[in-house]
Short mmCIF file of C-alpha atoms in Angstrom, two decimals:
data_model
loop_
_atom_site.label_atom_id
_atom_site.label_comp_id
_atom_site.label_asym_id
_atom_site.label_seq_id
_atom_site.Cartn_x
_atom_site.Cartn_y
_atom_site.Cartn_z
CA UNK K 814 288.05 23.69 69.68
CA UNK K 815 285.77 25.32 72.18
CA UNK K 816 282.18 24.87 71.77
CA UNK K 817 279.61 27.32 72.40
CA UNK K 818 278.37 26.31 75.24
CA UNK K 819 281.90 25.70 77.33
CA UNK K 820 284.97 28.00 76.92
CA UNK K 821 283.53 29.68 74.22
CA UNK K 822 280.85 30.99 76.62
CA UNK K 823 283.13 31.99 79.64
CA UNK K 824 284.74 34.64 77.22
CA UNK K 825 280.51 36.33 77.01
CA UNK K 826 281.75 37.50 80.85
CA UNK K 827 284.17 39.98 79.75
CA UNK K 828 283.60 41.25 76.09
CA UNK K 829 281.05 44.02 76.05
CA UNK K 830 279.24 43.97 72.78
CA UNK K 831 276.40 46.06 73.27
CA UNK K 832 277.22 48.23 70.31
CA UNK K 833 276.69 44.66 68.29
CA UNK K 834 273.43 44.00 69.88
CA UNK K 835 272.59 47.62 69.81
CA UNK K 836 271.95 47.13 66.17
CA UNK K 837 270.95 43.46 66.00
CA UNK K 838 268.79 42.97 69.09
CA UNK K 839 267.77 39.07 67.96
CA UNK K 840 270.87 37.13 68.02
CA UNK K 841 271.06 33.90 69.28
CA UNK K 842 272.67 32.79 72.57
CA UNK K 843 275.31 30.98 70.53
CA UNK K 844 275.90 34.39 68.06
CA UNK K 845 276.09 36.49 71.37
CA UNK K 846 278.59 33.97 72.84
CA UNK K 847 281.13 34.00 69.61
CA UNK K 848 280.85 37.67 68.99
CA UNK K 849 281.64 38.08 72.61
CA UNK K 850 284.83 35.96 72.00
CA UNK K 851 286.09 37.59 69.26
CA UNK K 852 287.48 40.47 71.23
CA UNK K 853 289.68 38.30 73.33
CA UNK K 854 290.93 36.13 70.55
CA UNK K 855 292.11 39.20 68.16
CA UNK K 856 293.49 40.69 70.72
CA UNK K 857 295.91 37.79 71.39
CA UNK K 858 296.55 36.87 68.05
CA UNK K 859 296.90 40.23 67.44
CA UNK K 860 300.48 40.48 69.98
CA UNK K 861 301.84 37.33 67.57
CA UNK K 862 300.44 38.50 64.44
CA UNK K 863 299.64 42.13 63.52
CA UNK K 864 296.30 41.34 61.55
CA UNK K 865 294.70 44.59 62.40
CA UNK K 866 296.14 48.07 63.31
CA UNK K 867 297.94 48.54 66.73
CA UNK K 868 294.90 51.57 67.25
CA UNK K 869 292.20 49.69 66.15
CA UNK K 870 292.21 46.24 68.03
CA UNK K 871 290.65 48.43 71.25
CA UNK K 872 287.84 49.41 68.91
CA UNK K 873 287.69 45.96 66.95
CA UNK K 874 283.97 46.06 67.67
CA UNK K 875 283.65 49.27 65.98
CA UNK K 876 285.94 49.80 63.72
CA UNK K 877 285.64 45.87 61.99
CA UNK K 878 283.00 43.82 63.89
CA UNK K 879 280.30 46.53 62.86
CA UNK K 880 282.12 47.57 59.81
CA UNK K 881 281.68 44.53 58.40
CA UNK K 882 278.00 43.76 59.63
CA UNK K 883 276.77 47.40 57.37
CA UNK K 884 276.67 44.35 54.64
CA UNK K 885 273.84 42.34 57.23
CA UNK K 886 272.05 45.49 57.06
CA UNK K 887 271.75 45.30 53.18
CA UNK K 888 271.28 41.77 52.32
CA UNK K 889 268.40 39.56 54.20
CA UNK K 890 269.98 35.86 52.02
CA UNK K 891 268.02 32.88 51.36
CA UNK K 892 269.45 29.48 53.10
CA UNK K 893 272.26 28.17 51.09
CA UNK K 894 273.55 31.21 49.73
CA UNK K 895 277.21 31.12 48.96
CA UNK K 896 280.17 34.34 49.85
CA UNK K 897 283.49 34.82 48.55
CA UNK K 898 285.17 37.01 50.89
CA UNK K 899 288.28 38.49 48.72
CA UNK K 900 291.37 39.65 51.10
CA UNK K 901 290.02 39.09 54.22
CA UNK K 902 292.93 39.96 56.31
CA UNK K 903 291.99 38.42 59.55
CA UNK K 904 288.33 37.48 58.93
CA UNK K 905 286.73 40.32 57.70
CA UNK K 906 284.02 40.83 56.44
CA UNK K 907 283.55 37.10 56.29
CA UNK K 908 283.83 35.93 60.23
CA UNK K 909 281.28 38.53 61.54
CA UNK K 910 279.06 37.65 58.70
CA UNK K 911 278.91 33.50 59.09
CA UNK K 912 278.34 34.40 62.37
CA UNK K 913 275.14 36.31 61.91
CA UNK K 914 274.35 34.40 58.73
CA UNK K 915 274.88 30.22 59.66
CA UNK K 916 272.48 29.25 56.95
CA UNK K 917 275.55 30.43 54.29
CA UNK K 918 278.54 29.34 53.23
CA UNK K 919 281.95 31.43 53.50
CA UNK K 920 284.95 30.55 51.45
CA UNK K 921 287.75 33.16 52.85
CA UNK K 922 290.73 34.35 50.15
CA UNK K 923 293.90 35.82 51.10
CA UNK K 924 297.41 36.27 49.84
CA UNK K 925 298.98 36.66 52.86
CA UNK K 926 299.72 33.27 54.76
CA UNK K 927 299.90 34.30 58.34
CA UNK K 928 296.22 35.94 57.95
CA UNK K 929 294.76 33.55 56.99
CA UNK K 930 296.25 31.42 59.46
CA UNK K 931 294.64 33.79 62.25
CA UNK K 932 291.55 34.29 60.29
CA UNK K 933 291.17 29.77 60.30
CA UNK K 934 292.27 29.50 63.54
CA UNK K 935 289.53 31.94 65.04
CA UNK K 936 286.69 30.63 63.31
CA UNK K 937 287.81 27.04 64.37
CA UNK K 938 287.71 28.52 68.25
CA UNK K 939 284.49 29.72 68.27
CA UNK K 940 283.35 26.57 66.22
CA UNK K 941 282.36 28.37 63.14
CA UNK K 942 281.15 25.23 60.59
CA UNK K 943 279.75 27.32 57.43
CA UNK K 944 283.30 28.77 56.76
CA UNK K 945 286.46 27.61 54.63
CA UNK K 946 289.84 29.10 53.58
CA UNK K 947 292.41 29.69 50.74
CA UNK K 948 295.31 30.86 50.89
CA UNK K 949 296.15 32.54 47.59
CA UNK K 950 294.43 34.67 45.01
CA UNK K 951 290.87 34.53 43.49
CA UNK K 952 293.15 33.59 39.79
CA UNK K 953 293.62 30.41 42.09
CA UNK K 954 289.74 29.84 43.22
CA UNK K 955 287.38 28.78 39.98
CA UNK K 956 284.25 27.93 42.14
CA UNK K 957 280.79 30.52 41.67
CA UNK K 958 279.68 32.05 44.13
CA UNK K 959 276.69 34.51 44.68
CA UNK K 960 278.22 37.25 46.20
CA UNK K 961 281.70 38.93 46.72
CA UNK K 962 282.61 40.76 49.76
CA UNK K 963 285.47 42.83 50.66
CA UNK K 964 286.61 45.61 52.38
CA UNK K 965 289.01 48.36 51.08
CA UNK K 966 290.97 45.47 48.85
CA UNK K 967 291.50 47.37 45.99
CA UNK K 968 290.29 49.88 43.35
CA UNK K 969 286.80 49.27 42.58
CA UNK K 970 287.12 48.48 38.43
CA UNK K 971 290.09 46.61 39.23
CA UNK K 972 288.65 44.61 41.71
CA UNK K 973 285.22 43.66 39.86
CA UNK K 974 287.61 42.40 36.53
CA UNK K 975 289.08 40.30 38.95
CA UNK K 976 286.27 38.99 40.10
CA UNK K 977 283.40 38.62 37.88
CA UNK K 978 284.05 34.95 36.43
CA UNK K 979 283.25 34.06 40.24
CA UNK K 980 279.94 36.07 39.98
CA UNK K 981 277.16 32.53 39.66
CA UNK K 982 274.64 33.34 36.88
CA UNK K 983 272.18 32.06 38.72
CA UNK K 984 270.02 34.60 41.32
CA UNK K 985 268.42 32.93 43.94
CA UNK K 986 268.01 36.31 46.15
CA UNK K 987 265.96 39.28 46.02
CA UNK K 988 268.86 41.21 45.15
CA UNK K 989 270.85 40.61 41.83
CA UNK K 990 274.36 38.49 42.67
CA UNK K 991 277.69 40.67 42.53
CA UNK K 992 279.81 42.63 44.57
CA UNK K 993 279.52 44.26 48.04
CA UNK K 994 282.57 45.87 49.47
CA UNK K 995 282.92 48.37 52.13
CA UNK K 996 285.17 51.66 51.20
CA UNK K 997 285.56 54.82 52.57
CA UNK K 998 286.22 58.56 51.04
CA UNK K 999 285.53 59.95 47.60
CA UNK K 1000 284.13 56.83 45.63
CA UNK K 1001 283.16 58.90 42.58
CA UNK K 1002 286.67 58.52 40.32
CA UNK K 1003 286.56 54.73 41.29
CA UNK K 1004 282.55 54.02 40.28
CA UNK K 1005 283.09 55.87 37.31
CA UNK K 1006 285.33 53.38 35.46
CA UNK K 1007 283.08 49.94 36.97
CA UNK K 1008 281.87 48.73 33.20
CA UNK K 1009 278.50 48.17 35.47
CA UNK K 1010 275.88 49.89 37.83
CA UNK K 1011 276.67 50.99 40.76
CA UNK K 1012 274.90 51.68 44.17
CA UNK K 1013 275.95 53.30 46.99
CA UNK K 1014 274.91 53.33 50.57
CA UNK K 1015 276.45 55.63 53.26
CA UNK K 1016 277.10 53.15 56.14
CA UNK K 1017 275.85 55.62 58.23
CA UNK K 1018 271.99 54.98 57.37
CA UNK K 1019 272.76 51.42 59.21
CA UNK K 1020 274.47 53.08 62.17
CA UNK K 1021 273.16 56.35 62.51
CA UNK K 1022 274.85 56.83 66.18
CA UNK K 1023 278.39 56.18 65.29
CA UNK K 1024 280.84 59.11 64.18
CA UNK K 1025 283.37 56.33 62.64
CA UNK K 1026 280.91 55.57 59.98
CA UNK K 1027 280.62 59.20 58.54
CA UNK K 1028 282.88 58.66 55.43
CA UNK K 1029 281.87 55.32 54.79
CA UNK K 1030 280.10 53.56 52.09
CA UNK K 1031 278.70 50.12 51.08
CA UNK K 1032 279.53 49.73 47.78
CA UNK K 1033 276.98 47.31 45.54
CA UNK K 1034 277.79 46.42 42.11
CA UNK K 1035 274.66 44.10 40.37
CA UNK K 1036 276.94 42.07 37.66
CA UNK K 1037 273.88 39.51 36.68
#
């Protein structure tokens, strides 16, 4: 494993990720160092294991570091607090968010073997601690957890039947525990069946200079 302050720290040379700091000006040495990494590490996982699209991985800082961070720009957690991340592909939302958030604890989900295998295997490079994995289905995972996150896994009713016995009872944030996704396009046939509340946030009030974010939305559904 490389440790932020060794190998992890010679890949900070060559990643620019400016457009990350841009928008979150106080990370930490270490957080700079293992967002910096990530480009190089997708990007050769990526030529074994297609885990994101062929026309994305040159805009991984865009189009999924970022992405996923819109959900750091909607939640401030308390220490402790505990994220499902539901089909996380490669490691999104959940790596970008452990990364930023070290005080909370990640347990990844997917059904697909070989990304969760790439999703394990990068946070064990950049020596991510707060973060575990399954590989399976949430049917398979019985543990509570205070939030949900996902992007673009399914349709949103579907999705928050599926996942609402994982939804804790017990609120220790300012903000209700439930579901935060990230989707894009027309939301309103979707909301309109969610047997709950829901909130919507165009991503682009969190990243007001980027065109990519002009059809999409953060998706909060309060189910305590």
């Amino acid at each position: 494993m490389y440790s932020t302050t060794s190998a992890v720290q010679c890949f900070y040379n060559y990643m620019d990720i400016d457009l990350i700091t841009k928008y979150f000006p106080s990370l930490t040495d270490d957080q700079r160092a293992r967002f910096a990494a990530l480009g190089n590490l997708y990007s050769g996982w990526n030529s074994k294991i297609n885990v994101i699209s062929r026309r994305d991985i040159d805009n991984i800082y865009e189009r999924h570091v970022l992405h996923s961070l819109a959900i750091a720009r909607f939640l401030d957690p308390v220490e402790g607090t505990t994220f499902m991340d539901l089909g996380t592909g490669g490691g999104f939302p959940g790596i970008p968010l452990a990364i930023i958030w070290p005080e909370c604890r990640f347990h990844l989900v997917d059904r697909v073997g070989k990304k969760i295998r790439v999703a394990s295997e990068i946070a064990w490079e950049i020596g991510l601690e707060n973060v575990s994995f399954r590989h399976g289905d949430s049917g398979e995972c019985h543990d509570k957890f205070d939030f949900v996150v996902s992007r673009a896994v399914m349709q949103l009713d579907g999705l928050v039947k599926l996942i609402r016995r994982n939804i804790s009872p017990v609120c220790r944030n300012a903000v209700p525990n439930g579901l935060v996704c990230l989707k894009g396009g027309d939301l309103s046939e979707e909301t309109s069946k969610v047997p709950y509340s829901v909130v919507t946030y165009p991503v682009s009030e969190f990243f007001p200079d980027e065109e990519f974010f002009r059809t999409k939305e953060l998706v909060y559904v309060p189910m305590v």
